[in-house]
XYZ file of C-alpha atoms in Angstrom:
622
model
C -56.166 -31.241 49.788
C -54.002 -30.469 52.574
C -51.630 -28.660 50.047
C -54.093 -26.017 49.187
C -53.894 -24.691 53.012
C -50.483 -23.474 52.145
C -50.823 -19.937 50.729
C -48.038 -17.975 52.388
C -45.158 -18.852 54.741
C -45.832 -20.535 58.081
C -49.000 -21.939 57.080
C -47.247 -24.957 57.748
C -47.142 -24.371 61.477
C -51.240 -24.788 61.571
C -51.575 -28.167 60.370
C -51.428 -31.168 62.856
C -49.028 -34.102 62.820
C -51.887 -36.336 60.362
C -51.904 -33.427 58.138
C -47.811 -33.221 57.785
C -47.535 -36.895 56.306
C -50.382 -36.041 54.151
C -48.789 -32.929 52.845
C -45.164 -34.708 52.264
C -47.055 -37.100 49.723
C -48.743 -34.224 48.083
C -45.936 -32.122 47.656
C -44.135 -35.226 45.899
C -47.124 -35.909 43.743
C -46.752 -32.067 42.726
C -43.541 -31.807 41.930
C -43.558 -35.176 39.841
C -46.589 -33.872 37.674
C -45.210 -30.597 37.469
C -41.640 -31.192 36.293
C -42.750 -33.730 33.976
C -44.304 -31.097 31.730
C -42.148 -28.330 32.563
C -38.710 -30.202 33.104
C -36.341 -29.243 36.059
C -34.591 -30.949 39.159
C -36.516 -33.453 40.029
C -34.643 -36.071 42.519
C -32.949 -33.542 44.407
C -36.114 -32.101 45.292
C -37.991 -35.277 46.019
C -35.198 -36.164 48.904
C -35.737 -33.176 50.716
C -39.409 -32.788 51.090
C -39.467 -33.634 55.033
C -36.292 -31.924 55.904
C -37.781 -28.685 54.206
C -41.021 -28.940 55.974
C -39.044 -29.668 59.370
C -37.322 -26.473 58.498
C -40.236 -24.381 58.172
C -41.749 -25.946 61.235
C -38.631 -25.427 63.579
C -38.315 -21.640 62.003
C -39.986 -18.241 61.327
C -39.594 -17.381 57.926
C -38.930 -14.549 56.403
C -37.304 -13.372 60.028
C -34.836 -16.559 60.123
C -32.603 -16.840 57.013
C -32.624 -20.430 55.435
C -30.060 -20.494 52.508
C -29.684 -23.284 50.252
C -26.994 -24.329 48.767
C -26.753 -24.467 44.713
C -30.666 -24.103 45.445
C -31.707 -27.031 42.709
C -33.453 -28.823 45.950
C -35.447 -25.402 46.580
C -38.629 -26.289 45.245
C -40.453 -27.471 48.410
C -39.419 -24.253 50.053
C -41.037 -22.324 47.011
C -44.378 -24.435 47.505
C -44.052 -23.666 51.399
C -43.627 -19.915 51.138
C -46.910 -19.513 49.171
C -45.556 -19.853 45.383
C -46.968 -23.020 44.175
C -48.973 -21.285 41.621
C -45.829 -20.302 40.001
C -44.705 -23.746 38.961
C -47.210 -23.300 35.832
C -44.412 -21.425 34.541
C -41.256 -23.286 36.014
C -37.871 -22.321 34.215
C -39.771 -20.495 31.547
C -39.063 -17.007 30.322
C -40.815 -14.317 32.440
C -41.652 -17.250 34.780
C -40.414 -18.810 38.628
C -36.910 -19.503 38.705
C -35.815 -23.013 39.394
C -33.073 -21.652 42.031
C -33.908 -19.256 45.103
C -34.038 -15.805 44.069
C -34.167 -12.726 46.275
C -36.031 -10.640 44.101
C -38.745 -13.113 43.810
C -39.100 -13.963 47.812
C -38.576 -12.432 51.190
C -38.112 -15.752 51.980
C -35.305 -16.393 49.606
C -32.224 -15.179 52.062
C -29.285 -15.511 49.536
C -29.393 -16.442 45.864
C -27.737 -19.675 44.517
C -26.972 -21.463 41.653
C -23.519 -22.392 42.108
C -22.101 -24.973 44.444
C -20.566 -24.902 48.132
C -21.783 -21.406 48.547
C -24.051 -21.626 51.365
C -21.828 -21.844 54.715
C -19.928 -18.730 53.776
C -23.168 -16.702 52.762
C -24.818 -17.939 56.330
C -21.885 -17.145 58.143
C -21.697 -13.629 56.812
C -25.314 -13.314 57.791
C -24.507 -14.422 61.176
C -22.138 -11.799 61.694
C -24.328 -9.254 60.226
C -27.044 -10.322 62.822
C -24.502 -10.169 65.811
C -22.981 -6.712 64.584
C -26.419 -5.333 64.225
C -27.938 -6.777 67.484
C -30.282 -8.766 65.524
C -31.731 -12.158 67.077
C -32.702 -14.087 64.099
C -31.564 -17.516 63.282
C -29.193 -18.494 60.364
C -29.348 -21.942 58.666
C -27.065 -23.136 55.906
C -28.796 -26.098 53.753
C -25.687 -27.850 52.039
C -25.324 -31.680 50.223
C -22.790 -33.997 50.793
C -21.655 -33.572 47.255
C -21.215 -29.632 47.739
C -19.479 -30.327 51.044
C -16.533 -31.651 48.347
C -16.152 -28.067 47.504
C -12.845 -26.257 48.844
C -14.861 -22.989 49.845
C -17.105 -25.035 51.804
C -14.267 -25.856 54.231
C -12.480 -22.523 53.971
C -16.132 -21.470 55.457
C -16.197 -24.175 58.214
C -12.767 -23.336 59.503
C -13.813 -19.850 59.693
C -17.108 -20.484 61.105
C -15.234 -22.048 64.343
C -14.324 -18.301 65.358
C -18.174 -17.417 65.517
C -19.623 -17.631 69.396
C -23.125 -17.312 68.533
C -25.652 -19.945 66.922
C -25.026 -20.897 63.498
C -26.887 -23.785 62.061
C -25.368 -25.877 59.312
C -27.605 -28.725 57.929
C -25.704 -31.798 55.643
C -28.424 -33.362 53.476
C -26.190 -36.412 52.771
C -28.209 -38.728 50.561
C -24.955 -40.792 49.852
C -25.427 -43.215 53.167
C -28.051 -45.371 54.779
C -28.875 -45.059 58.085
C -27.135 -46.977 60.856
C -29.949 -47.695 63.395
C -27.232 -48.469 66.173
C -25.024 -45.570 65.577
C -27.973 -43.455 65.109
C -29.621 -44.221 67.808
C -26.453 -43.734 70.341
C -26.173 -40.528 68.522
C -29.759 -39.360 69.151
C -29.352 -40.011 72.759
C -26.160 -38.068 72.915
C -27.694 -35.444 70.935
C -30.157 -34.853 73.803
C -27.390 -34.979 76.889
C -25.056 -32.501 74.710
C -27.852 -30.050 74.076
C -29.919 -29.828 76.996
C -29.551 -26.770 79.474
C -29.023 -29.732 82.449
C -26.425 -31.050 80.684
C -24.546 -27.651 79.906
C -24.930 -26.609 83.578
C -23.352 -29.679 84.959
C -20.428 -30.047 82.376
C -19.414 -26.217 83.368
C -20.285 -26.836 86.941
C -18.084 -29.768 87.031
C -15.065 -28.120 85.085
C -15.112 -25.235 87.541
C -15.274 -27.246 90.706
C -12.274 -29.592 89.534
C -10.438 -26.682 88.562
C -10.495 -24.873 92.141
C -8.874 -28.330 93.371
C -5.271 -27.077 94.735
C -2.224 -28.343 92.782
C -4.105 -31.299 90.922
C -7.133 -29.565 89.715
C -5.878 -27.948 86.402
C -4.340 -31.340 85.844
C -7.736 -33.336 86.458
C -9.406 -31.353 84.113
C -7.173 -32.066 81.375
C -7.773 -35.820 81.890
C -11.439 -35.146 81.500
C -11.182 -33.452 78.397
C -9.207 -36.359 76.994
C -11.215 -38.921 78.274
C -14.423 -37.231 76.810
C -12.463 -36.528 73.170
C -11.432 -40.430 73.378
C -14.867 -41.495 73.589
C -16.390 -39.088 71.276
C -13.934 -40.463 68.623
C -15.541 -44.126 69.027
C -19.013 -43.009 68.924
C -19.549 -39.801 67.444
C -19.319 -39.989 63.732
C -18.602 -36.134 63.160
C -15.565 -35.937 65.065
C -13.936 -34.086 62.104
C -16.302 -31.278 62.753
C -16.284 -31.500 66.750
C -12.125 -31.381 66.508
C -12.769 -28.446 64.117
C -14.803 -26.815 66.909
C -18.106 -27.336 65.465
C -20.793 -29.140 67.419
C -22.115 -32.340 65.573
C -25.522 -33.612 65.672
C -26.479 -36.797 63.875
C -27.136 -38.506 61.862
C -30.784 -38.214 62.000
C -33.398 -39.677 59.925
C -34.005 -36.819 57.062
C -37.592 -38.358 56.516
C -38.625 -38.432 59.858
C -40.274 -34.756 60.912
C -41.109 -34.830 64.277
C -36.964 -35.861 64.859
C -35.719 -33.209 62.900
C -37.731 -30.738 64.142
C -36.714 -31.801 67.707
C -32.824 -31.617 66.607
C -33.031 -28.280 65.223
C -34.967 -26.851 67.811
C -31.935 -28.360 70.064
C -29.653 -27.124 67.543
C -30.796 -23.691 67.863
C -29.710 -23.848 71.565
C -25.722 -24.324 70.594
C -23.900 -21.422 70.999
C -21.584 -21.320 68.292
C -21.440 -23.111 64.858
C -23.508 -26.698 64.953
C -23.709 -29.096 62.142
C -26.726 -31.484 62.093
C -26.333 -34.427 59.585
C -29.313 -35.320 57.894
C -29.786 -38.829 55.738
C -32.180 -38.770 53.029
C -32.791 -40.543 49.936
C -32.485 -38.972 46.691
C -35.366 -39.392 44.339
C -37.614 -40.443 47.203
C -41.244 -41.698 46.227
C -40.663 -41.670 42.388
C -39.240 -45.401 41.729
C -37.651 -44.213 38.347
C -35.951 -41.520 40.051
C -34.606 -43.610 43.293
C -33.117 -46.090 40.685
C -31.876 -43.214 38.263
C -31.297 -40.496 40.623
C -28.335 -38.587 38.220
C -30.722 -38.872 35.464
C -33.704 -36.817 37.345
C -31.339 -34.514 38.406
C -31.803 -32.172 36.084
C -34.879 -33.642 33.800
C -36.287 -32.678 30.736
C -39.703 -33.577 30.071
C -40.637 -36.813 30.809
C -43.512 -39.552 30.949
C -44.707 -40.176 34.569
C -45.656 -43.591 34.264
C -42.331 -44.821 32.866
C -39.754 -42.129 33.754
C -38.866 -41.615 30.077
C -38.221 -38.407 28.144
C -41.241 -37.081 26.165
C -39.068 -35.644 23.901
C -37.745 -38.027 21.538
C -34.031 -37.166 20.692
C -33.196 -37.089 17.022
C -29.764 -35.720 16.659
C -26.727 -36.379 18.393
C -25.767 -33.674 20.871
C -22.381 -32.102 21.466
C -21.745 -34.090 24.373
C -22.819 -37.010 22.744
C -19.892 -36.328 20.105
C -17.327 -35.545 22.769
C -18.377 -38.948 24.101
C -17.567 -41.168 21.277
C -14.470 -38.833 20.343
C -12.693 -39.207 23.972
C -13.519 -42.635 23.768
C -11.616 -43.313 20.609
C -8.854 -41.273 22.005
C -8.480 -43.240 24.808
C -7.891 -46.066 22.754
C -5.020 -44.311 20.630
C -3.128 -42.556 22.978
C -2.316 -44.192 26.403
C -1.275 -40.705 27.842
C -4.865 -38.911 27.499
C -6.939 -38.567 30.761
C -10.127 -37.453 31.758
C -11.077 -35.135 34.556
C -14.581 -33.842 35.697
C -15.826 -31.847 38.463
C -18.686 -34.151 39.691
C -20.364 -34.253 36.061
C -19.485 -37.444 34.900
C -22.780 -38.253 33.162
C -23.250 -34.402 32.101
C -19.839 -33.829 30.298
C -20.311 -37.222 28.404
C -17.298 -38.769 30.191
C -18.923 -41.796 31.434
C -17.959 -44.133 28.535
C -14.638 -43.188 28.787
C -14.900 -43.977 32.205
C -16.016 -47.414 31.756
C -13.397 -47.916 29.218
C -10.561 -46.613 30.913
C -10.993 -46.355 34.568
C -7.438 -45.901 35.831
C -7.399 -42.678 33.311
C -10.662 -41.470 34.827
C -10.670 -38.750 37.449
C -13.791 -37.644 39.412
C -12.579 -34.883 41.766
C -15.793 -33.997 42.925
C -17.350 -30.215 42.922
C -14.019 -28.808 42.854
C -13.355 -26.977 39.860
C -10.081 -25.154 41.283
C -8.542 -28.910 42.267
C -9.494 -30.040 38.516
C -7.486 -27.290 36.999
C -4.186 -27.592 39.221
C -4.696 -31.504 39.096
C -4.532 -31.154 35.006
C -1.609 -29.117 35.320
C 0.230 -31.581 37.800
C -0.802 -34.523 35.283
C 0.521 -32.592 32.418
C 3.739 -31.757 34.184
C 3.938 -35.411 34.793
C 3.775 -36.282 30.861
C 0.001 -36.989 30.561
C -2.922 -35.400 28.815
C -5.223 -34.350 30.273
C -8.522 -33.123 29.354
C -10.757 -31.569 32.068
C -14.567 -31.323 30.670
C -16.619 -28.623 32.412
C -19.501 -26.575 31.867
C -18.660 -22.900 31.163
C -20.273 -21.521 33.891
C -18.360 -23.512 36.466
C -15.477 -22.657 34.808
C -15.439 -19.514 36.011
C -14.984 -20.763 39.413
C -10.977 -21.735 38.041
C -10.084 -18.557 36.424
C -6.640 -18.267 38.625
C -5.558 -21.913 38.511
C -5.878 -21.725 34.516
C -3.880 -18.080 34.537
C -1.449 -19.355 37.331
C -0.891 -22.874 37.080
C -1.539 -23.875 33.794
C -0.922 -20.883 31.332
C 2.185 -19.436 33.139
C 4.124 -22.785 32.762
C 2.595 -23.147 29.504
C 1.346 -26.610 30.269
C -0.460 -28.967 27.658
C -3.884 -29.133 29.587
C -7.049 -29.152 27.447
C -10.355 -27.824 28.645
C -13.338 -28.711 26.756
C -16.180 -26.013 27.619
C -19.642 -27.731 27.416
C -22.671 -25.608 27.625
C -20.960 -22.506 26.373
C -23.346 -19.809 25.280
C -26.978 -19.149 26.442
C -28.126 -22.668 28.151
C -31.828 -21.524 28.784
C -33.976 -22.792 31.542
C -31.240 -22.431 34.478
C -30.989 -19.254 34.039
C -28.543 -16.264 35.133
C -26.194 -18.423 37.017
C -25.946 -21.171 34.467
C -25.608 -18.822 31.231
C -22.191 -19.898 29.758
C -21.653 -16.181 28.095
C -18.177 -15.038 29.779
C -15.367 -17.619 29.096
C -14.309 -16.025 25.723
C -13.967 -12.718 27.897
C -11.848 -14.274 30.769
C -10.198 -16.902 28.453
C -8.652 -14.400 26.051
C -7.094 -12.578 28.538
C -4.643 -14.945 29.866
C -1.279 -15.078 27.744
C -0.363 -18.921 26.329
C -3.873 -19.750 26.106
C -5.433 -20.965 22.878
C -9.528 -20.887 22.298
C -11.396 -22.120 19.377
C -14.838 -23.610 18.669
C -16.115 -25.618 15.982
C -18.929 -24.731 13.344
C -20.236 -28.437 13.508
C -19.904 -31.718 14.485
C -17.636 -32.750 12.424
C -15.231 -29.992 13.204
C -15.788 -30.249 16.872
C -14.447 -34.223 16.341
C -11.340 -32.214 14.446
C -10.685 -29.859 17.166
C -10.631 -32.600 19.917
C -7.855 -34.147 18.019
C -6.373 -31.176 17.206
C -6.076 -30.265 20.591
C -4.302 -33.793 21.990
C -1.916 -33.147 19.206
C -1.256 -29.512 20.408
C 1.507 -28.366 23.029
C 0.148 -26.247 25.165
C -3.130 -24.588 26.977
C -5.696 -24.743 24.732
C -9.624 -24.901 25.376
C -12.777 -25.701 23.109
C -15.988 -24.232 23.951
C -19.202 -25.659 22.731
C -22.744 -25.584 23.230
C -25.450 -27.438 24.833
C -27.809 -29.478 22.972
C -28.115 -31.110 19.337
C -24.851 -30.792 17.351
C -24.822 -28.671 14.402
C -24.910 -31.177 11.070
C -24.875 -28.525 8.187
C -21.910 -27.765 5.898
C -20.843 -31.103 6.201
C -18.641 -30.799 2.885
C -16.773 -28.093 4.349
C -14.147 -29.322 6.350
C -10.854 -27.681 5.872
C -7.946 -28.829 8.225
C -7.303 -27.121 11.388
C -4.517 -24.795 11.298
C -3.526 -22.802 14.261
C -4.679 -19.473 14.294
C -6.351 -19.825 10.997
C -10.108 -19.582 9.925
C -12.058 -21.045 7.328
C -13.496 -19.396 4.394
C -17.138 -20.722 3.395
C -18.576 -18.177 0.926
C -16.512 -15.290 -0.501
C -18.336 -12.505 -2.612
C -18.293 -8.708 -1.468
C -20.110 -5.660 0.259
C -20.434 -7.717 3.382
C -18.380 -9.953 5.794
C -19.652 -12.234 8.291
C -17.230 -13.343 10.515
C -18.867 -15.973 13.202
C -17.352 -17.599 15.918
C -18.426 -21.232 16.986
C -22.338 -21.728 17.737
C -23.028 -18.521 15.769
C -21.915 -19.817 12.240
C -25.098 -21.896 12.146
C -27.078 -18.311 12.787
C -24.535 -16.845 10.183
C -25.680 -19.220 7.381
C -29.403 -18.347 7.956
C -28.415 -14.663 8.033
C -26.633 -14.808 4.621
C -29.403 -16.636 2.964
C -31.851 -13.953 4.479
C -29.598 -10.847 3.095
C -29.130 -12.892 -0.496
C -32.882 -12.854 -0.654
C -33.097 -9.005 -0.278
C -30.439 -8.653 -2.659
C -27.149 -8.277 -0.400
C -23.686 -10.220 -1.313
C -21.979 -11.767 1.735
C -19.298 -13.493 2.230
C -19.018 -16.105 5.553
C -16.131 -17.065 7.723
C -15.820 -19.216 10.279
C -13.421 -17.813 12.392
C -12.428 -21.138 14.454
C -9.877 -19.052 16.929
C -10.565 -16.539 19.180
C -7.147 -16.465 20.532
C -4.838 -16.039 18.178
C -7.024 -14.323 15.885
C -6.576 -14.499 12.136
C -4.687 -11.243 11.406
C -4.028 -12.335 7.646
C -7.730 -12.920 6.975
C -8.785 -9.580 8.919
C -6.363 -7.514 7.127
C -7.997 -8.983 4.003
C -11.631 -8.791 4.282
C -11.228 -5.573 5.811
C -9.969 -4.182 2.356
C -12.403 -6.318 0.388
C -15.660 -5.330 1.973
C -17.391 -2.511 3.350
C -18.923 -4.098 6.329
C -17.469 -6.630 8.640
C -19.751 -8.354 11.094
C -18.726 -10.355 14.237
C -21.125 -12.837 15.601
C -20.363 -14.505 18.991
C -22.722 -16.308 21.658
C -20.496 -14.418 24.358
C -21.049 -10.947 26.172
C -19.819 -7.804 23.979
C -17.327 -6.654 26.745
C -13.962 -8.616 25.796
C -15.379 -11.048 23.499
C -14.169 -12.156 19.968
C -15.818 -8.800 18.403
C -13.938 -6.641 20.512
C -10.635 -8.038 19.842
C -11.455 -7.930 16.369
C -12.278 -4.245 16.382
C -8.909 -3.548 18.814
C -7.260 -5.082 15.702
C -8.832 -2.974 13.120
C -7.907 0.230 15.157
C -4.622 -0.664 15.516
C -3.851 -1.185 12.068
C -6.106 1.905 11.127
C -8.059 -0.370 8.567
C -10.938 1.396 6.648
C -13.640 -0.539 7.230
C -17.154 -0.447 9.399
C -17.502 -2.992 12.067
C -20.865 -4.263 13.578
C -20.382 -6.153 16.622
C -23.212 -9.062 17.295
C -22.995 -10.109 21.006
C -24.820 -9.966 24.047
C -25.088 -6.882 25.895
C -23.459 -6.351 29.247
C -26.003 -7.950 31.249
C -27.126 -11.313 33.007
C -29.589 -13.257 31.026
C -32.705 -14.506 32.966
C -33.864 -18.289 32.526
C -35.997 -19.382 29.403
C -36.290 -21.199 26.162
C -33.196 -20.902 24.229
C -34.690 -19.724 21.246
C -37.015 -16.855 23.047
C -33.418 -15.727 24.886
C -31.738 -15.664 21.374
C -34.393 -12.655 20.547
C -34.435 -11.283 23.402
C -30.807 -10.315 23.426
C -30.638 -9.700 19.820
C -28.802 -12.848 18.421
C -31.183 -14.653 16.059
C -30.913 -14.330 12.408
C -33.827 -12.075 12.377
C -32.348 -9.707 14.580
C -28.959 -9.473 12.994
C -30.181 -9.113 9.831
C -32.225 -6.044 10.592
C -29.550 -4.521 12.381
C -26.892 -5.298 9.354
C -29.542 -3.678 6.787
C -29.602 -0.713 9.117
C -25.911 -0.482 9.242
C -25.319 -1.098 5.568
C -27.764 1.474 4.495
C -26.004 4.280 6.992
C -22.731 3.474 4.853
C -24.174 4.770 1.767
């Protein structure tokens, strides 16, 4: 196998053209086989095999810097830098990350996970290079989806000031290749990047400028004519007008052509964009037909493309999908917003039923929130569905545009808590902390699937900013008979006893039920309260339970700092309530990738760990 010849960075340069073609096929077979077992980002990685190979052929790693936007398309990069064996433990606890990690390899120039960051990071690298008088190349790879993020355009605007080489590779997998335009552009690119062209252009302009009286006028006319012709024949004029040299489009599956263009791009002084057209999911028919389904794939059967693990219970996202469709029927003012995550957030059914009330704003969470604020000010009821870790990007908009004006915007926070295999950049463990700092915000979380449905309906009838956080995966169907009406700022008492009181928020109610059962088996009497609201807190309940119990235990799937438990602690201290408080939360740390159940144990929020801590704390009271 040619693949076995790749043991470290730059080994690909030792292969001949025939071996390169074979290698591309072997990489695809390898990725399909491995990801079918571990799960991971398949379609995006299949689409950039040749593109990645061309980058590794054109540049020298780790001296040159390749920065991947988001990073879910970095698997081929990992293979070509000697990490093939790591795919056995891909996205598993203690194994190789599914994203670039600086601590994992010197060839991972910048750690990523969120979108639209590569140009900013690359520009920083380029300036650092120039200040330190180094001579390496900097290449930022960004997808057409990530380019919808405002941060990418902020970076492009800033990049125009750069006078030294900086290469931006636009991986465009949403357009077909036009042979006519592509052929003409390739011809122009060869002319515009050739040294003879640059010398001739400078010579002509300098000569014209020396002509008395009319010289400057003639130079200006030539520039205007050149600009007009470019507008007709060059598809990247938006970048040219910004001051960024545009090369392309080029076939992103033609290694030889891309290597040539990358070499040409390296000659340009200043920022240069290379536009590559690729096919997402290339080489595996199910992924070509359904690229969204194979974006972040669970383990699957290679022959059929169907998931290996049969889904038995509805996920919280499925519940949200059903409730939103029903609410769309009942209330014509309800609108739905997503930031390029229509399927992932469960809004596809709403989109199909009410296309005029559905908005996909692209990868632009900041815009999504302020756009929702405008809709709310105009009399609509906007529901913004977003993953917890991506909501972090819109903190200012929530505070400034929604909450200061007290607008009725609903934020449906999917993937709240530990999400597992995607790791540090995707764990949704900060939203309680940052949302509870904002005046006028209301934050709640359901104990099970029925309460989730009730909370979405409550949020639609509410008046003001309100957020609902819910976890990834199967919706809890326990405690089905306990369905007290939702009342603003009021908790729900599930079991009322003495000694110890468990106060659980959202997803941790399920864990608290197990904890209570285990404590009961050991002879401890334990109350259980479903907090429902992190903001506002149920102060009446806290005062009562503090007087009736010796130990209060708060449970949350969030970092301890600024979380639900710390707010409870502040209230108890403020009111001088004489009761011991044990705060079960995640320590002040980033949580790596791995199976969620393993991560629960590692951070100490699984039932067994909680029981041990409670018993130790309670024994200490005696």
